[in-house]
Amino acid sequence: MVMQTSAAPAGPLRRMPVQGRSLARVHRMLDACAELVDQVGYDGLTTTLLAERAGVAIGSVYQFFPDKRAIVQALTLRNLDAYLDRLSKRITDGQLHNWWDAVDAAIDEYIAMHRHVPGFRTLHFGDVVDVHLLDEERDNNVVIVERLGSLLVEHFGLRDEPRLRFNLAIAVEIADGLIKYAFRRDPDGDELVLAEAKSLIRDYLHRHVDSEQAG
């Protein structure tokens, strides 16, 4: 399963593709990047390798991207959008009835990306490259917290307070660390570790978010 959106990735592109063929070529480059980072790692990735894998001229790569960091940044942003789109769809489809169900779903989708999305278990949401890959001024996990927090506030009526963002930040850091640990223990993700991660996060957020929102 490859989670991919049809829209052009934003941010690191030198110019936006305006024709369907150009957009398809950019996505081929990102798909090639995802495959290569799993095989050779970020350090081994080169624009030459990427052009060969994507079946494009090296000039086409530089037409849209200044360097390999920008390509990885675009791939990471595409993955983030796909992750949030899938989570939003589960919420709007009525599959999730409470905010803690949405938290469970957020963890499940993150695990699914590790298992099924090429390049994701190598790059995650960019920390391997730069802790500010998603946003020059904020840590990658802070960006995730802001986006998740907005979903919870919009769809479940939680009060948008600094304490909520703080609690979500703690939960995201715990989840990120334990899920990475689970995939170091087992290529498919150690189920015992993943279950503990979900239990810890649910208990933590119930204890803190419920009490804060009730106060």
Short mmCIF file of C-alpha atoms in Angstrom, two decimals:
data_model
loop_
_atom_site.label_atom_id
_atom_site.label_comp_id
_atom_site.label_asym_id
_atom_site.label_seq_id
_atom_site.Cartn_x
_atom_site.Cartn_y
_atom_site.Cartn_z
CA MET A 1 0.00 0.00 0.00
CA VAL A 2 1.49 3.35 -1.07
CA MET A 3 -0.14 6.40 0.45
CA GLN A 4 0.08 9.07 -2.23
CA THR A 5 -1.91 12.16 -3.04
CA SER A 6 -2.42 13.48 -6.55
CA ALA A 7 -1.61 17.06 -5.62
CA ALA A 8 1.87 18.41 -6.16
CA PRO A 9 4.09 18.49 -3.08
CA ALA A 10 4.73 21.99 -1.79
CA GLY A 11 7.58 23.83 -0.08
CA PRO A 12 10.89 22.56 -1.47
CA LEU A 13 9.92 22.62 -5.17
CA ARG A 14 11.82 25.09 -7.32
CA ARG A 15 8.71 25.46 -9.44
CA MET A 16 5.28 23.90 -9.39
CA PRO A 17 4.48 21.43 -12.18
CA VAL A 18 1.57 22.84 -14.16
CA GLN A 19 0.97 19.99 -16.60
CA GLY A 20 -0.14 16.46 -15.85
CA ARG A 21 3.04 14.98 -17.31
CA SER A 22 5.22 17.22 -15.15
CA LEU A 23 3.24 16.33 -12.04
CA ALA A 24 3.54 12.63 -12.84
CA ARG A 25 7.29 13.05 -13.33
CA VAL A 26 7.66 14.74 -9.94
CA HIS A 27 5.75 11.93 -8.24
CA ARG A 28 7.94 9.36 -10.03
CA MET A 29 10.97 11.11 -8.55
CA LEU A 30 9.44 11.00 -5.08
CA ASP A 31 8.53 7.32 -5.48
CA ALA A 32 12.11 6.61 -6.60
CA CYS A 33 13.42 8.55 -3.61
CA ALA A 34 11.29 6.45 -1.25
CA GLU A 35 12.62 3.20 -2.73
CA LEU A 36 16.23 4.34 -2.68
CA VAL A 37 16.35 5.59 0.90
CA ASP A 38 15.19 2.17 2.05
CA GLN A 39 17.98 0.56 0.03
CA VAL A 40 20.95 2.94 0.45
CA GLY A 41 19.88 5.32 3.23
CA TYR A 42 19.81 9.09 3.08
CA ASP A 43 23.60 9.35 2.98
CA GLY A 44 23.80 7.00 0.00
CA LEU A 45 21.08 8.79 -1.94
CA THR A 46 22.25 10.91 -4.88
CA THR A 47 20.40 12.87 -7.51
CA THR A 48 22.07 10.71 -10.17
CA LEU A 49 20.77 7.51 -8.59
CA LEU A 50 17.35 9.07 -8.26
CA ALA A 51 17.22 10.17 -11.89
CA GLU A 52 18.18 6.66 -13.02
CA ARG A 53 15.57 5.00 -10.80
CA ALA A 54 12.82 7.43 -11.84
CA GLY A 55 13.71 7.11 -15.53
CA VAL A 56 14.22 10.85 -16.01
CA ALA A 57 17.11 13.02 -17.14
CA ILE A 58 19.23 14.55 -14.38
CA GLY A 59 18.17 17.94 -15.74
CA SER A 60 14.57 17.09 -14.92
CA VAL A 61 15.53 16.52 -11.30
CA TYR A 62 17.21 19.92 -11.04
CA GLN A 63 14.35 21.53 -12.91
CA PHE A 64 12.17 20.90 -9.87
CA PHE A 65 14.56 20.32 -6.94
CA PRO A 66 17.80 22.08 -5.95
CA ASP A 67 19.29 19.06 -4.14
CA LYS A 68 18.52 15.69 -2.55
CA ARG A 69 17.45 17.30 0.74
CA ALA A 70 14.67 19.13 -1.08
CA ILE A 71 13.53 15.87 -2.70
CA VAL A 72 13.38 14.12 0.67
CA GLN A 73 11.59 17.13 2.15
CA ALA A 74 8.95 16.95 -0.58
CA LEU A 75 8.54 13.21 0.00
CA THR A 76 8.15 13.78 3.75
CA LEU A 77 5.55 16.50 3.22
CA ARG A 78 3.66 14.20 0.85
CA ASN A 79 3.69 11.48 3.51
CA LEU A 80 2.48 13.92 6.16
CA ASP A 81 -0.41 15.05 3.97
CA ALA A 82 -1.34 11.43 3.19
CA TYR A 83 -1.20 10.53 6.90
CA LEU A 84 -3.45 13.42 7.92
CA ASP A 85 -5.82 12.84 4.98
CA ARG A 86 -6.36 9.21 5.98
CA LEU A 87 -6.93 10.17 9.61
CA SER A 88 -9.33 12.98 8.65
CA LYS A 89 -11.28 10.63 6.41
CA ARG A 90 -11.71 8.14 9.24
CA ILE A 91 -13.04 10.94 11.43
CA THR A 92 -15.41 12.44 8.86
CA ASP A 93 -16.69 9.01 7.82
CA GLY A 94 -17.99 8.57 11.35
CA GLN A 95 -15.66 5.68 12.19
CA LEU A 96 -14.32 7.49 15.27
CA HIS A 97 -16.77 8.66 17.89
CA ASN A 98 -14.49 10.06 20.62
CA TRP A 99 -11.23 11.97 20.69
CA TRP A 100 -9.39 8.99 22.22
CA ASP A 101 -10.56 6.83 19.31
CA ALA A 102 -8.93 9.40 17.04
CA VAL A 103 -5.71 9.15 19.06
CA ASP A 104 -5.76 5.35 18.67
CA ALA A 105 -6.38 5.80 14.94
CA ALA A 106 -3.49 8.26 14.68
CA ILE A 107 -1.16 5.66 16.20
CA ASP A 108 -2.55 2.91 13.95
CA GLU A 109 -2.01 5.02 10.82
CA TYR A 110 1.56 5.83 11.90
CA ILE A 111 2.26 2.11 12.39
CA ALA A 112 0.68 1.31 9.01
CA MET A 113 2.98 3.80 7.30
CA HIS A 114 6.00 2.11 8.86
CA ARG A 115 4.79 -1.21 7.49
CA HIS A 116 3.54 -0.27 4.06
CA VAL A 117 4.87 3.06 2.79
CA PRO A 118 8.25 2.84 1.02
CA GLY A 119 10.89 5.02 2.64
CA PHE A 120 8.85 5.84 5.73
CA ARG A 121 10.53 3.57 8.26
CA THR A 122 13.86 5.08 7.13
CA LEU A 123 12.82 8.73 7.09
CA HIS A 124 9.80 8.82 9.45
CA PHE A 125 8.69 12.46 9.38
CA GLY A 126 12.18 13.74 8.63
CA ASP A 127 14.27 13.54 11.81
CA VAL A 128 16.88 11.37 10.08
CA VAL A 129 17.66 14.32 7.83
CA ASP A 130 16.85 17.36 9.97
CA VAL A 131 14.62 17.93 13.00
CA HIS A 132 13.36 21.03 11.15
CA LEU A 133 12.68 19.31 7.83
CA LEU A 134 8.91 19.99 7.86
CA ASP A 135 9.25 23.58 9.05
CA GLU A 136 12.39 25.70 9.34
CA GLU A 137 11.28 27.22 12.65
CA ARG A 138 9.69 24.25 14.44
CA ASP A 139 10.67 20.69 15.27
CA ASN A 140 9.06 18.05 13.08
CA ASN A 141 7.10 16.60 15.99
CA VAL A 142 5.80 20.07 16.87
CA VAL A 143 4.33 20.30 13.38
CA ILE A 144 2.66 16.90 13.90
CA VAL A 145 1.26 18.02 17.27
CA GLU A 146 -0.19 21.20 15.77
CA ARG A 147 -1.92 19.32 12.96
CA LEU A 148 -3.26 16.57 15.24
CA GLY A 149 -4.39 19.10 17.81
CA SER A 150 -6.31 21.03 15.17
CA LEU A 151 -8.13 17.85 14.12
CA LEU A 152 -9.14 17.06 17.70
CA VAL A 153 -10.31 20.60 18.37
CA GLU A 154 -12.27 20.84 15.11
CA HIS A 155 -14.01 17.47 15.22
CA PHE A 156 -14.37 16.64 18.93
CA GLY A 157 -14.87 20.02 20.55
CA LEU A 158 -11.77 20.03 22.73
CA ARG A 159 -10.73 23.45 23.97
CA ASP A 160 -7.68 24.69 22.08
CA GLU A 161 -5.43 25.49 25.03
CA PRO A 162 -1.65 25.45 25.48
CA ARG A 163 -2.00 22.59 27.96
CA LEU A 164 -3.71 20.42 25.32
CA ARG A 165 -0.82 20.99 22.91
CA PHE A 166 1.66 20.19 25.69
CA ASN A 167 -0.09 16.92 26.52
CA LEU A 168 -0.23 15.97 22.84
CA ALA A 169 3.47 16.80 22.49
CA ILE A 170 4.32 14.39 25.31
CA ALA A 171 2.11 11.71 23.73
CA VAL A 172 3.67 12.17 20.29
CA GLU A 173 7.20 11.91 21.69
CA ILE A 174 6.29 8.72 23.58
CA ALA A 175 4.59 7.19 20.54
CA ASP A 176 7.42 8.14 18.20
CA GLY A 177 10.10 6.65 20.44
CA LEU A 178 8.25 3.42 21.25
CA ILE A 179 7.12 2.77 17.68
CA LYS A 180 10.67 3.20 16.41
CA TYR A 181 11.80 0.82 19.15
CA ALA A 182 9.14 -1.72 18.10
CA PHE A 183 10.42 -1.70 14.52
CA ARG A 184 14.01 -2.06 15.65
CA ARG A 185 13.01 -5.19 17.59
CA ASP A 186 10.99 -6.67 14.72
CA PRO A 187 10.91 -5.59 11.05
CA ASP A 188 7.11 -5.85 11.16
CA GLY A 189 6.85 -4.02 14.48
CA ASP A 190 6.91 -5.87 17.80
CA GLU A 191 3.22 -6.25 18.71
CA LEU A 192 3.87 -6.28 22.46
CA VAL A 193 5.74 -2.98 22.30
CA LEU A 194 3.10 -1.43 20.03
CA ALA A 195 0.31 -2.52 22.39
CA GLU A 196 2.17 -1.04 25.36
CA ALA A 197 2.68 2.20 23.46
CA LYS A 198 -1.05 2.55 22.75
CA SER A 199 -1.96 1.70 26.33
CA LEU A 200 0.51 4.19 27.79
CA ILE A 201 -0.62 7.00 25.54
CA ARG A 202 -4.32 6.35 26.08
CA ASP A 203 -3.86 6.26 29.87
CA TYR A 204 -1.71 9.40 29.85
CA LEU A 205 -4.11 11.43 27.71
CA HIS A 206 -7.20 10.23 29.58
CA ARG A 207 -5.61 11.28 32.84
CA HIS A 208 -4.43 14.68 31.69
CA VAL A 209 -6.65 15.82 28.82
CA ASP A 210 -9.94 14.77 30.42
CA SER A 211 -9.06 16.49 33.69
CA GLU A 212 -7.88 19.67 31.96
CA GLN A 213 -10.90 19.85 29.65
CA ALA A 214 -13.25 19.31 32.60
CA GLY A 215 -11.57 22.02 34.63
#
